[in-house]
PDB file of C-alpha atoms in Angstrom:
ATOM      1  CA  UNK A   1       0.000   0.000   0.000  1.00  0.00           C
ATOM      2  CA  UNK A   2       1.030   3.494  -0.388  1.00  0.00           C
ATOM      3  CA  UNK A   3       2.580   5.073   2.856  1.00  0.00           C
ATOM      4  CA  UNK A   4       0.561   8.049   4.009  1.00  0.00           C
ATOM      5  CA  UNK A   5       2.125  10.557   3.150  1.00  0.00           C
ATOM      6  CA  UNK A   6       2.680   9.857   0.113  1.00  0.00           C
ATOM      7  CA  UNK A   7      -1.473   8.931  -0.403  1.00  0.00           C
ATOM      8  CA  UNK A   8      -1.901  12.492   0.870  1.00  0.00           C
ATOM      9  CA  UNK A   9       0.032  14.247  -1.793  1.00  0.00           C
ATOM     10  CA  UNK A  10      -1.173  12.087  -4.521  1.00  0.00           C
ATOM     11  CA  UNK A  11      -4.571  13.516  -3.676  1.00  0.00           C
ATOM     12  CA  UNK A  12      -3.682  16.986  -3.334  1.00  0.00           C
ATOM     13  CA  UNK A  13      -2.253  16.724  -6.567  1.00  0.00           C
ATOM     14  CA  UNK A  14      -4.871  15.226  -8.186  1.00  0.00           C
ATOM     15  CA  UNK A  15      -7.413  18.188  -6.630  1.00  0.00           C
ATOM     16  CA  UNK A  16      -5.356  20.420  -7.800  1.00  0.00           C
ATOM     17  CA  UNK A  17      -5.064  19.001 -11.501  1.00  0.00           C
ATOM     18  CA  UNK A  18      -8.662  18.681 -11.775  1.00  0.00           C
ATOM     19  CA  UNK A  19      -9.595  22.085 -10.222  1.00  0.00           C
ATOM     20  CA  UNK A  20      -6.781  23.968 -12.693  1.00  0.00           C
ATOM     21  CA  UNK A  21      -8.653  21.497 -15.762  1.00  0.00           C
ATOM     22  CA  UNK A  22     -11.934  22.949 -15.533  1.00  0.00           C
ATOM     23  CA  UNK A  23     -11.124  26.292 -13.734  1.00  0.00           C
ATOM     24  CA  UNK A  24      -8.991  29.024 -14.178  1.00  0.00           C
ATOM     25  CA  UNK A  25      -8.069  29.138 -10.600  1.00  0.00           C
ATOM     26  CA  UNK A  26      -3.665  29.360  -9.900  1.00  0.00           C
ATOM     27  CA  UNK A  27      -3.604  25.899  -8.726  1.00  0.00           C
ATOM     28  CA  UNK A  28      -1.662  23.759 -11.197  1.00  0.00           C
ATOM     29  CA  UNK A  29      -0.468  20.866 -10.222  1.00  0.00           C
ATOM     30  CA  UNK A  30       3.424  20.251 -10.272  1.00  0.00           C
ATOM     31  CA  UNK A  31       2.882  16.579 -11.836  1.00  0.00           C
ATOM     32  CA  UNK A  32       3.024  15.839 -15.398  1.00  0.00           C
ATOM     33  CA  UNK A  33      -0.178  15.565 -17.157  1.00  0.00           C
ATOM     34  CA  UNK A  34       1.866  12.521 -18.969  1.00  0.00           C
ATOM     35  CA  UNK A  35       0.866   8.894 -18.256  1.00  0.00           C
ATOM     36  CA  UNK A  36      -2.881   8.863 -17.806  1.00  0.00           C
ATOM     37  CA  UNK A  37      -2.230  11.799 -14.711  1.00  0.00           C
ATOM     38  CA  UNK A  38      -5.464  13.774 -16.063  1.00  0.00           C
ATOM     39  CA  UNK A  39      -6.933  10.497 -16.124  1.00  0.00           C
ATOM     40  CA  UNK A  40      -6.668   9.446 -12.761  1.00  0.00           C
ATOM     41  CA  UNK A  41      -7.580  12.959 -11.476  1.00  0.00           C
ATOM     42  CA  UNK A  42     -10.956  12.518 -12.594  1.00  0.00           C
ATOM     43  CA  UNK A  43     -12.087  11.282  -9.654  1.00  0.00           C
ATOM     44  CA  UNK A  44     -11.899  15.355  -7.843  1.00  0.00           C
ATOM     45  CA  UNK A  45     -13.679  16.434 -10.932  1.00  0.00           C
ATOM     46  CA  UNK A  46     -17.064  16.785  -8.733  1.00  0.00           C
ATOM     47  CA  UNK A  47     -15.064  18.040  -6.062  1.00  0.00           C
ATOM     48  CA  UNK A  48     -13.501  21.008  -7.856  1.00  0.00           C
ATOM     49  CA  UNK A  49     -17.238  21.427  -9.252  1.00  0.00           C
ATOM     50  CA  UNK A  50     -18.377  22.176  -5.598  1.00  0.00           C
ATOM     51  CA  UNK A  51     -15.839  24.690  -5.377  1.00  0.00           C
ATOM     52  CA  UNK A  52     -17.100  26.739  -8.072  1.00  0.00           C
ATOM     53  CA  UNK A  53     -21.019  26.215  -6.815  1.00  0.00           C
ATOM     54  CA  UNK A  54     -19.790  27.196  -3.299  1.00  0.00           C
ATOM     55  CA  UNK A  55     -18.786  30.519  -4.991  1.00  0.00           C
ATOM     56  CA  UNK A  56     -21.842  30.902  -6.644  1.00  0.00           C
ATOM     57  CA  UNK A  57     -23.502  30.565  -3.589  1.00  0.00           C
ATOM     58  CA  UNK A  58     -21.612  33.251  -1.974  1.00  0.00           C
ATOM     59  CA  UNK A  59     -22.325  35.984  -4.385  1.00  0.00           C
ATOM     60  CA  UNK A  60     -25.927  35.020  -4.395  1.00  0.00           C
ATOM     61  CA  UNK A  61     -25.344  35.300  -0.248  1.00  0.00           C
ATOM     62  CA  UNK A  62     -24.116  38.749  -0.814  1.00  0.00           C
ATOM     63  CA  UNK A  63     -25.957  39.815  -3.714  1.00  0.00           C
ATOM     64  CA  UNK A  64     -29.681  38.993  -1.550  1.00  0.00           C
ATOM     65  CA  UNK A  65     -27.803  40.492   1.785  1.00  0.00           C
ATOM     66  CA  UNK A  66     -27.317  43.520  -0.581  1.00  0.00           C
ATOM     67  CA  UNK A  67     -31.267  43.677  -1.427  1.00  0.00           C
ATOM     68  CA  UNK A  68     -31.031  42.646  -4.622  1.00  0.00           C
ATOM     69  CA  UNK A  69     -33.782  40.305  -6.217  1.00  0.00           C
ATOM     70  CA  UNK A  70     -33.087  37.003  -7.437  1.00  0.00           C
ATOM     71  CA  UNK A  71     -33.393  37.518 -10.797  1.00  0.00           C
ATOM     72  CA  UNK A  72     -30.396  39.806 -10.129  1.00  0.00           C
ATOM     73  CA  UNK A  73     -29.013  37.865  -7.993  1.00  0.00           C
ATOM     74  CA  UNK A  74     -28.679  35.027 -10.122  1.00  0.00           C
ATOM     75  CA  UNK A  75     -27.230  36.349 -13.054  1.00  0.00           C
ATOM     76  CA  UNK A  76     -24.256  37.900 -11.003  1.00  0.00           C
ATOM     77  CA  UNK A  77     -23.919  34.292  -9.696  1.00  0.00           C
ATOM     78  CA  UNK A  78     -23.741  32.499 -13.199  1.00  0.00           C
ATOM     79  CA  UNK A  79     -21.708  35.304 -14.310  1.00  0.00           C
ATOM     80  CA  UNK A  80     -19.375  34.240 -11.584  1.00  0.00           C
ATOM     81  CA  UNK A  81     -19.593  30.816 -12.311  1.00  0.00           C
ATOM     82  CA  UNK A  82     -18.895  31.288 -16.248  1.00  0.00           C
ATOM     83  CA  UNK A  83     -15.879  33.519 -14.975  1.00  0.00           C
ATOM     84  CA  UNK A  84     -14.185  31.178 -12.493  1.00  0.00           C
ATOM     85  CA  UNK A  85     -14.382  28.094 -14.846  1.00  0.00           C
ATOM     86  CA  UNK A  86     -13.567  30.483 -18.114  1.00  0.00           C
ATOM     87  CA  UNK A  87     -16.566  29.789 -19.608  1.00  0.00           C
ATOM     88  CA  UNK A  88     -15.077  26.303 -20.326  1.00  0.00           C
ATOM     89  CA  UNK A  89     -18.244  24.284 -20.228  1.00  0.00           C
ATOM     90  CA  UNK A  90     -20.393  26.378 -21.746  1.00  0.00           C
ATOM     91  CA  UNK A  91     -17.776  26.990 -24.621  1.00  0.00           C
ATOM     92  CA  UNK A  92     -18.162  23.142 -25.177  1.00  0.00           C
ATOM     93  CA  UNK A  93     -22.010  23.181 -25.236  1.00  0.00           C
ATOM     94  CA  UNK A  94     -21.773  26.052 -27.970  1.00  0.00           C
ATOM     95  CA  UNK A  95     -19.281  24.233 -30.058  1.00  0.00           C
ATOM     96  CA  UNK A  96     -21.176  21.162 -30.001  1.00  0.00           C
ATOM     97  CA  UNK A  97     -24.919  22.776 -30.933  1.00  0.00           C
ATOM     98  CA  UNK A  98     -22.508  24.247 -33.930  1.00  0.00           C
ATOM     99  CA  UNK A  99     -21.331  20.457 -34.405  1.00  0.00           C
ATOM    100  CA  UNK A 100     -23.866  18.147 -34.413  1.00  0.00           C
ATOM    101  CA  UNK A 101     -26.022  20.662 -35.389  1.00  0.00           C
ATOM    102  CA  UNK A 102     -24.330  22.254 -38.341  1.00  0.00           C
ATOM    103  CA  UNK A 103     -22.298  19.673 -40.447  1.00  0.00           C
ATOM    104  CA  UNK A 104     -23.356  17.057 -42.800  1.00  0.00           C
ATOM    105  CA  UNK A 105     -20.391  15.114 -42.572  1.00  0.00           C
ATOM    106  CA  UNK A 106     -18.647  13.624 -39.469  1.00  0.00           C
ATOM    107  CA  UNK A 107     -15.212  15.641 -41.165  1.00  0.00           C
ATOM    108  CA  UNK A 108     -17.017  18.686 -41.499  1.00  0.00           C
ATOM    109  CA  UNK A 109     -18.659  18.266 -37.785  1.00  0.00           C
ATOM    110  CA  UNK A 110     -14.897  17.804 -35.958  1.00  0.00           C
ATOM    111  CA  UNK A 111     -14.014  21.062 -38.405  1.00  0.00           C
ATOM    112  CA  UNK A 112     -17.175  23.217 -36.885  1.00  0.00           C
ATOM    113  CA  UNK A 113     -16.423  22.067 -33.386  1.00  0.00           C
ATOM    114  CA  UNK A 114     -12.726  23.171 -33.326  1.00  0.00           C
ATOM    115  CA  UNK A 115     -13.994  26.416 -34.690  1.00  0.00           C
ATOM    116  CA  UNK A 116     -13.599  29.064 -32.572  1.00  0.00           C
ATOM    117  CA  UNK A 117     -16.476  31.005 -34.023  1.00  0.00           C
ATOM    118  CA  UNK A 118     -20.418  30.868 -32.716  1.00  0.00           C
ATOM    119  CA  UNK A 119     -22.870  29.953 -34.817  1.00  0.00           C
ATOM    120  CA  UNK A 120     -26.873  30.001 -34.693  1.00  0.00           C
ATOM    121  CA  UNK A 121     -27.040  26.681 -33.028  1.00  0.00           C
ATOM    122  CA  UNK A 122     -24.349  27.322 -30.339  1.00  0.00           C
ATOM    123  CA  UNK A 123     -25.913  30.680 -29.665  1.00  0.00           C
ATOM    124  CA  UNK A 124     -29.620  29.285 -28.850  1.00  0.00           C
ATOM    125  CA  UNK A 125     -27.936  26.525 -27.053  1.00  0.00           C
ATOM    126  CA  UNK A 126     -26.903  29.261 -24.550  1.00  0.00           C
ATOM    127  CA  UNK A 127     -29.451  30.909 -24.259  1.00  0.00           C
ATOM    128  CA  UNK A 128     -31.083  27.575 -23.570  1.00  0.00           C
ATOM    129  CA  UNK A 129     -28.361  26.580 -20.902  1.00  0.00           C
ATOM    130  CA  UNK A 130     -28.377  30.059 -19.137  1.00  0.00           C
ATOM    131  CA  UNK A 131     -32.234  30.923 -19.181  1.00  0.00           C
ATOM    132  CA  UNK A 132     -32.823  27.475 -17.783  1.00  0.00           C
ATOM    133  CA  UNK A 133     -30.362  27.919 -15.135  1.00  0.00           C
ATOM    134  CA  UNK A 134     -30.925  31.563 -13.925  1.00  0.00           C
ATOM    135  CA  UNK A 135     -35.246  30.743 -14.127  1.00  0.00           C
ATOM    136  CA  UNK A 136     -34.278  27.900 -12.433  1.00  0.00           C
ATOM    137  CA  UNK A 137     -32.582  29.416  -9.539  1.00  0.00           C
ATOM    138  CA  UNK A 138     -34.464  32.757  -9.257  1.00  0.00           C
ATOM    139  CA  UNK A 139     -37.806  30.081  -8.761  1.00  0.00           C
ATOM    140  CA  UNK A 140     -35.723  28.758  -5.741  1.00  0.00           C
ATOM    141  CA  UNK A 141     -35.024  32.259  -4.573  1.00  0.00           C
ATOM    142  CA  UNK A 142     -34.007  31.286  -1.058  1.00  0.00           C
ATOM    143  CA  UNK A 143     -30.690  32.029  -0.499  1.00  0.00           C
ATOM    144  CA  UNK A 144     -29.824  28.538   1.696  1.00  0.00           C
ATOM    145  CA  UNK A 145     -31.656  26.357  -1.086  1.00  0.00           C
ATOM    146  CA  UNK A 146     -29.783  28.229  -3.900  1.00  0.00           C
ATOM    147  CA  UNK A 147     -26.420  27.207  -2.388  1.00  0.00           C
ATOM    148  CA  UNK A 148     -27.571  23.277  -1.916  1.00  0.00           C
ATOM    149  CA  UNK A 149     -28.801  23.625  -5.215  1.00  0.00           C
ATOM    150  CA  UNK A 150     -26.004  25.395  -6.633  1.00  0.00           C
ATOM    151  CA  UNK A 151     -23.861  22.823  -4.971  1.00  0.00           C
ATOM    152  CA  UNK A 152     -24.871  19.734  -6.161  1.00  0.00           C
ATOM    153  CA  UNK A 153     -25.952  20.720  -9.589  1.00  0.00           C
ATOM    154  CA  UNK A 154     -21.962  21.713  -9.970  1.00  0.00           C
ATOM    155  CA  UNK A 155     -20.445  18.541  -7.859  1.00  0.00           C
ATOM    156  CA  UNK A 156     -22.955  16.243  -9.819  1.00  0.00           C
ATOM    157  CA  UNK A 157     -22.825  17.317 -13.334  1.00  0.00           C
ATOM    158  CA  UNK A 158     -19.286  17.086 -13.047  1.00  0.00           C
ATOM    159  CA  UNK A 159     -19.459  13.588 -11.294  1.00  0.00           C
ATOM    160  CA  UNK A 160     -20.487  11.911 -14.404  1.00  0.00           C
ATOM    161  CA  UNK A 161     -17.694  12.479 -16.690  1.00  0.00           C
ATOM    162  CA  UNK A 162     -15.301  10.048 -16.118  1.00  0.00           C
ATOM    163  CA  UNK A 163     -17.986   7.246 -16.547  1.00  0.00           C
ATOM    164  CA  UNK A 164     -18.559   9.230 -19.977  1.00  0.00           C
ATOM    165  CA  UNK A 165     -14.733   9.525 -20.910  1.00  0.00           C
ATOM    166  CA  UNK A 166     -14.488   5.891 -19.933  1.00  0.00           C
ATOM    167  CA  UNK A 167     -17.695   4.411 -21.795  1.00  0.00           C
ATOM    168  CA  UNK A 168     -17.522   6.233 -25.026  1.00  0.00           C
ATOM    169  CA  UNK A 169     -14.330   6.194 -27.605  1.00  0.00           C
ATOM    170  CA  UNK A 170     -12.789   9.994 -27.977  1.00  0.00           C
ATOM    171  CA  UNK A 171     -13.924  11.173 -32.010  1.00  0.00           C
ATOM    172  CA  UNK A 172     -10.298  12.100 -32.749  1.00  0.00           C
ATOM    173  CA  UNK A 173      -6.532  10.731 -31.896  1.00  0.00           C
ATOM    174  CA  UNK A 174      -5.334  14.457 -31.214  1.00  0.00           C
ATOM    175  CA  UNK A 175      -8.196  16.183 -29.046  1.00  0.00           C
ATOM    176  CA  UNK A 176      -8.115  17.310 -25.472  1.00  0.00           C
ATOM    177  CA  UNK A 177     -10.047  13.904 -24.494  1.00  0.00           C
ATOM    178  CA  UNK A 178      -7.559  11.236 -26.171  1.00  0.00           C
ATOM    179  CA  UNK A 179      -4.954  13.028 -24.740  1.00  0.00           C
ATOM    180  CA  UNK A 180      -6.293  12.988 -21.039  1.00  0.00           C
ATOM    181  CA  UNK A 181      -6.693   8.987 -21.658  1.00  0.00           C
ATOM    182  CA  UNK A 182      -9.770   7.026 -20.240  1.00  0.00           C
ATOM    183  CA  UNK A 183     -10.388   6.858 -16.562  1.00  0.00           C
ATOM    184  CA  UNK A 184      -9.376   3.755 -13.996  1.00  0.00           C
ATOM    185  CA  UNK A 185     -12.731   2.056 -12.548  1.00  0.00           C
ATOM    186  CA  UNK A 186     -11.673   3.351  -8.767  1.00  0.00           C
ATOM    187  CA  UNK A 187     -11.912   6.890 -10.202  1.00  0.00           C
ATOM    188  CA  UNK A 188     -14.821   6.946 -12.056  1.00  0.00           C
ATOM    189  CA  UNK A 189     -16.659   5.175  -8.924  1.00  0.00           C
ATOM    190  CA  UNK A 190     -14.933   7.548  -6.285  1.00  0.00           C
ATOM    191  CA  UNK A 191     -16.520  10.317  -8.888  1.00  0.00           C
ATOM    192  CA  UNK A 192     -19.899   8.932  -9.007  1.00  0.00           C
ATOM    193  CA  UNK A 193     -19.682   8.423  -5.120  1.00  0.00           C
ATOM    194  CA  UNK A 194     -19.285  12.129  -4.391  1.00  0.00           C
ATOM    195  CA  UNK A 195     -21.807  13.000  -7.030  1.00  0.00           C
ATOM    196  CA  UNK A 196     -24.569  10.946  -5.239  1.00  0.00           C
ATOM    197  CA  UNK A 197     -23.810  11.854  -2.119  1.00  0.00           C
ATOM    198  CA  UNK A 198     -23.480  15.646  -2.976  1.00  0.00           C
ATOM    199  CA  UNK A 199     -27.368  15.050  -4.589  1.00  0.00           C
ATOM    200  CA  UNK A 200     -28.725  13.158  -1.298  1.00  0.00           C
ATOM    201  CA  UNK A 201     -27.316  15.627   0.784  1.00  0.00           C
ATOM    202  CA  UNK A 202     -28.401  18.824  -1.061  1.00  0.00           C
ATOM    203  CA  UNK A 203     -31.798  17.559  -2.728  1.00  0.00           C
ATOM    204  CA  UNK A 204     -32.901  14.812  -0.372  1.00  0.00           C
ATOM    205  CA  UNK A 205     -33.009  11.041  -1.495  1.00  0.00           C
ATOM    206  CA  UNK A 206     -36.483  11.528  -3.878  1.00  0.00           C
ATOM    207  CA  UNK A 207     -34.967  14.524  -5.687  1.00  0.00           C
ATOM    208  CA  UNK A 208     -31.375  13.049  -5.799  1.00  0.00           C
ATOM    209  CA  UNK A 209     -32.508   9.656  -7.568  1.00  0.00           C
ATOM    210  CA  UNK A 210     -34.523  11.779 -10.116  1.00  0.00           C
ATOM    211  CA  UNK A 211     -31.569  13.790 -10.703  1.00  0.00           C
ATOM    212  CA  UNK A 212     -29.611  10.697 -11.255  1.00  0.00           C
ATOM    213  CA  UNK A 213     -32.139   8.867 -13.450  1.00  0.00           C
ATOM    214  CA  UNK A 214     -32.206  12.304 -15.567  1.00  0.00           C
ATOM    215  CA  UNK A 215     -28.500  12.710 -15.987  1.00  0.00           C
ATOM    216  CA  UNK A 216     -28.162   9.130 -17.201  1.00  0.00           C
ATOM    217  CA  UNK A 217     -30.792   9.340 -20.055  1.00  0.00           C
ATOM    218  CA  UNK A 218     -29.252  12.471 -20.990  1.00  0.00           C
ATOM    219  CA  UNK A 219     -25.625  11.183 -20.875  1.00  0.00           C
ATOM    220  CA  UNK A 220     -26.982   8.003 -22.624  1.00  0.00           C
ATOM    221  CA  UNK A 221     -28.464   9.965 -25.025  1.00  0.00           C
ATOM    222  CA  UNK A 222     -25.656  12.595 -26.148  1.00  0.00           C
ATOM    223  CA  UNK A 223     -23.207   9.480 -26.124  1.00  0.00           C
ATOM    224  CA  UNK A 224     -25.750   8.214 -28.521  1.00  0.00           C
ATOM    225  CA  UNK A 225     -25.763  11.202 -30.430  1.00  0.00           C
ATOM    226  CA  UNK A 226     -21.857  11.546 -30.698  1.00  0.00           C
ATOM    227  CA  UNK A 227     -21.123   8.238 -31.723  1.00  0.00           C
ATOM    228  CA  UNK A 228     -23.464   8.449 -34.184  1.00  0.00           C
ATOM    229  CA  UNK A 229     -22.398  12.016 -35.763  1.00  0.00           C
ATOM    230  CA  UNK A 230     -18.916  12.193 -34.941  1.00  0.00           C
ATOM    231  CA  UNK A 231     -17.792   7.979 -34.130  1.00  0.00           C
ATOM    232  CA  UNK A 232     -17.312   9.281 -29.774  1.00  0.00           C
ATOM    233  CA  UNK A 233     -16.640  11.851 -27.565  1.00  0.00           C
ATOM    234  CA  UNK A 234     -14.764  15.034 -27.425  1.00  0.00           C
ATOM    235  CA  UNK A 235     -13.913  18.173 -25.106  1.00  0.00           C
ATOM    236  CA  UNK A 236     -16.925  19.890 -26.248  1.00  0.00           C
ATOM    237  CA  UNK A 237     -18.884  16.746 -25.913  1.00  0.00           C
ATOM    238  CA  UNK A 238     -17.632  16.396 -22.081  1.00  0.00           C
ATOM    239  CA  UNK A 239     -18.597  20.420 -21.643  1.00  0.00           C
ATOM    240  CA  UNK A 240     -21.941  19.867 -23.457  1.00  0.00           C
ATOM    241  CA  UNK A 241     -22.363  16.871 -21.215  1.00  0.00           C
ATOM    242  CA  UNK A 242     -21.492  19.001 -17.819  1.00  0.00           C
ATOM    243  CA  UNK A 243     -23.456  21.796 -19.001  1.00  0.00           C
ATOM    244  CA  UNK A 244     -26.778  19.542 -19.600  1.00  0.00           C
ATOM    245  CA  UNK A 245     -25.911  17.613 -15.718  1.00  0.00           C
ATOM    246  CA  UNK A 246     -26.015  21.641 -14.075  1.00  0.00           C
ATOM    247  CA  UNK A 247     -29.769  22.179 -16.231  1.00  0.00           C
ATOM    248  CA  UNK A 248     -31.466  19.403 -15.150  1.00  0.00           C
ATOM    249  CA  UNK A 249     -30.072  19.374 -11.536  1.00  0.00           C
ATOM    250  CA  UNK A 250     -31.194  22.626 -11.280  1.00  0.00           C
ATOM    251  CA  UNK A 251     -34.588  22.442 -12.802  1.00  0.00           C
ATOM    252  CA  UNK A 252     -35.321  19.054 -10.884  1.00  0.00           C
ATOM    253  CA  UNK A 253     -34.867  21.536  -7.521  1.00  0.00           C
ATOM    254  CA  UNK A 254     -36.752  24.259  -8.672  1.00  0.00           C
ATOM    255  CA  UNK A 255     -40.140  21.792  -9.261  1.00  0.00           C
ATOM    256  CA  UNK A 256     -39.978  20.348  -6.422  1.00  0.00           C
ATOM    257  CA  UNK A 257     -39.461  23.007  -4.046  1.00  0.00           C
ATOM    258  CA  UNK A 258     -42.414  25.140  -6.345  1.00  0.00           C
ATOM    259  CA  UNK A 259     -44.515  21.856  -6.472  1.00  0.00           C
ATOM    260  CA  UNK A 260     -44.602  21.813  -2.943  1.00  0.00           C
TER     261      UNK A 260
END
């Protein structure tokens, strides 16, 4: 077994790879991203998520302590959000409307997505993705159920992406998924560990296993979808994937807490 200490730094490292992967937070990790590193890391994937939906929580703290409503509110929280993880995710949801959307041929799909311009379909996916979210959370309104709900959505919808990197093939040899490598067993479980508990906790057991149920159609779904149109997944795919997690988490807290 691995001595202690050195179990201890393997894990800080491997926060601190995951966070800097889908943040733009000053917390690289000094190990090489060689070797299936990225990989392993998956596993603090939902735990770096919770660190950007306990942010969002505190500006929507601050933002309600200021007197602001929540439809106010809530848009300076996914603008913070979108800021601290560079827009990454959503960037990945755009280029994958474009995508799947726009090209006729599976070449011409892979050319769209690594396109750094927006087109139609990535700009109503947006709108989409943040009109959901922000109706979503203003309905919850309540400062305390916005951060649970803020919190799990991000932990959750970020729990589920090793088992995606590790079921479905990455499109191309050169992208940012074939070069993190597919994800060890132990690290997509630890991942969907924290993501359940994150939704029990938060949500309750009733909301969590409808939360669950609804990310795995959806991830079964756009896996569907991507294999089909572009032969597996990509980095936009994963952020498309992340982005769809957060919209349903967040809508599945809403209805219940407005249904009573």
């Amino acid at each position: 077994m691995m001595p202690r200490a050195e179990l201890f730094k393997a894990v800080i490292a491997d926060l601190r790879m995951a966070t800097s992967f889908v943040t733009i937070l000053p917390v690289a990790s000094s190990r090489s991203a060689a070797d299936g590193a990225i990989a392993r890391a998956t596993w603090a994937l939902p735990v770096a998520g919770l660190l950007v939906g306990l942010a969002g929580a505190l500006v929507y703290k601050v933002s309600s302590r200021f007197g602001l409503t929540p439809n106010l509110a809530t848009l300076l929280t996914l603008a913070t959000t979108a800021l601290i993880t560079g827009a990454l995710h959503e960037d990945g949801l755009a280029d994958t409307a474009d995508g799947l959307g726009g090209g006729r041929t599976r070449e011409r799909k892979l050319e769209i997505m690594r396109d750094s311009r927006i087109g139609t379909y990535g700009v109503c996916a947006l709108i989409l993705s943040f009109g959901l979210r922000w109706s979503a959370l203003a309905a919850i309104a309540n400062p305390w159920a916005v951060a649970l709900a803020l919190c799990a959505a991000h932990t959750a919808a970020r729990a589920g992406v090793p088992a995606f990197m590790s079921l479905v093939p990455p499109a191309r040899p050169d992208g940012l998924s074939a070069s993190a490598g597919s994800p060890p067993g132990r690290s997509v479980a630890i991942a969907f560990a924290v993501g359940t508990l994150a939704l029990a906790l938060a949500l309750g057991p009733g909301k969590a296993l409808v939360s669950l149920i609804l990310l795995s159609l959806a991830g079964l779904m756009l896996a569907r979808l991507a294999i089909r149109q572009i032969g597996g997944q990509s980095g936009d795919i994963l952020g498309a994937f992340e982005q769809i997690g957060e919209m349903l988490i967040l809508l599945v807290a809403a209805s219940f807490r407005t249904g009573g």
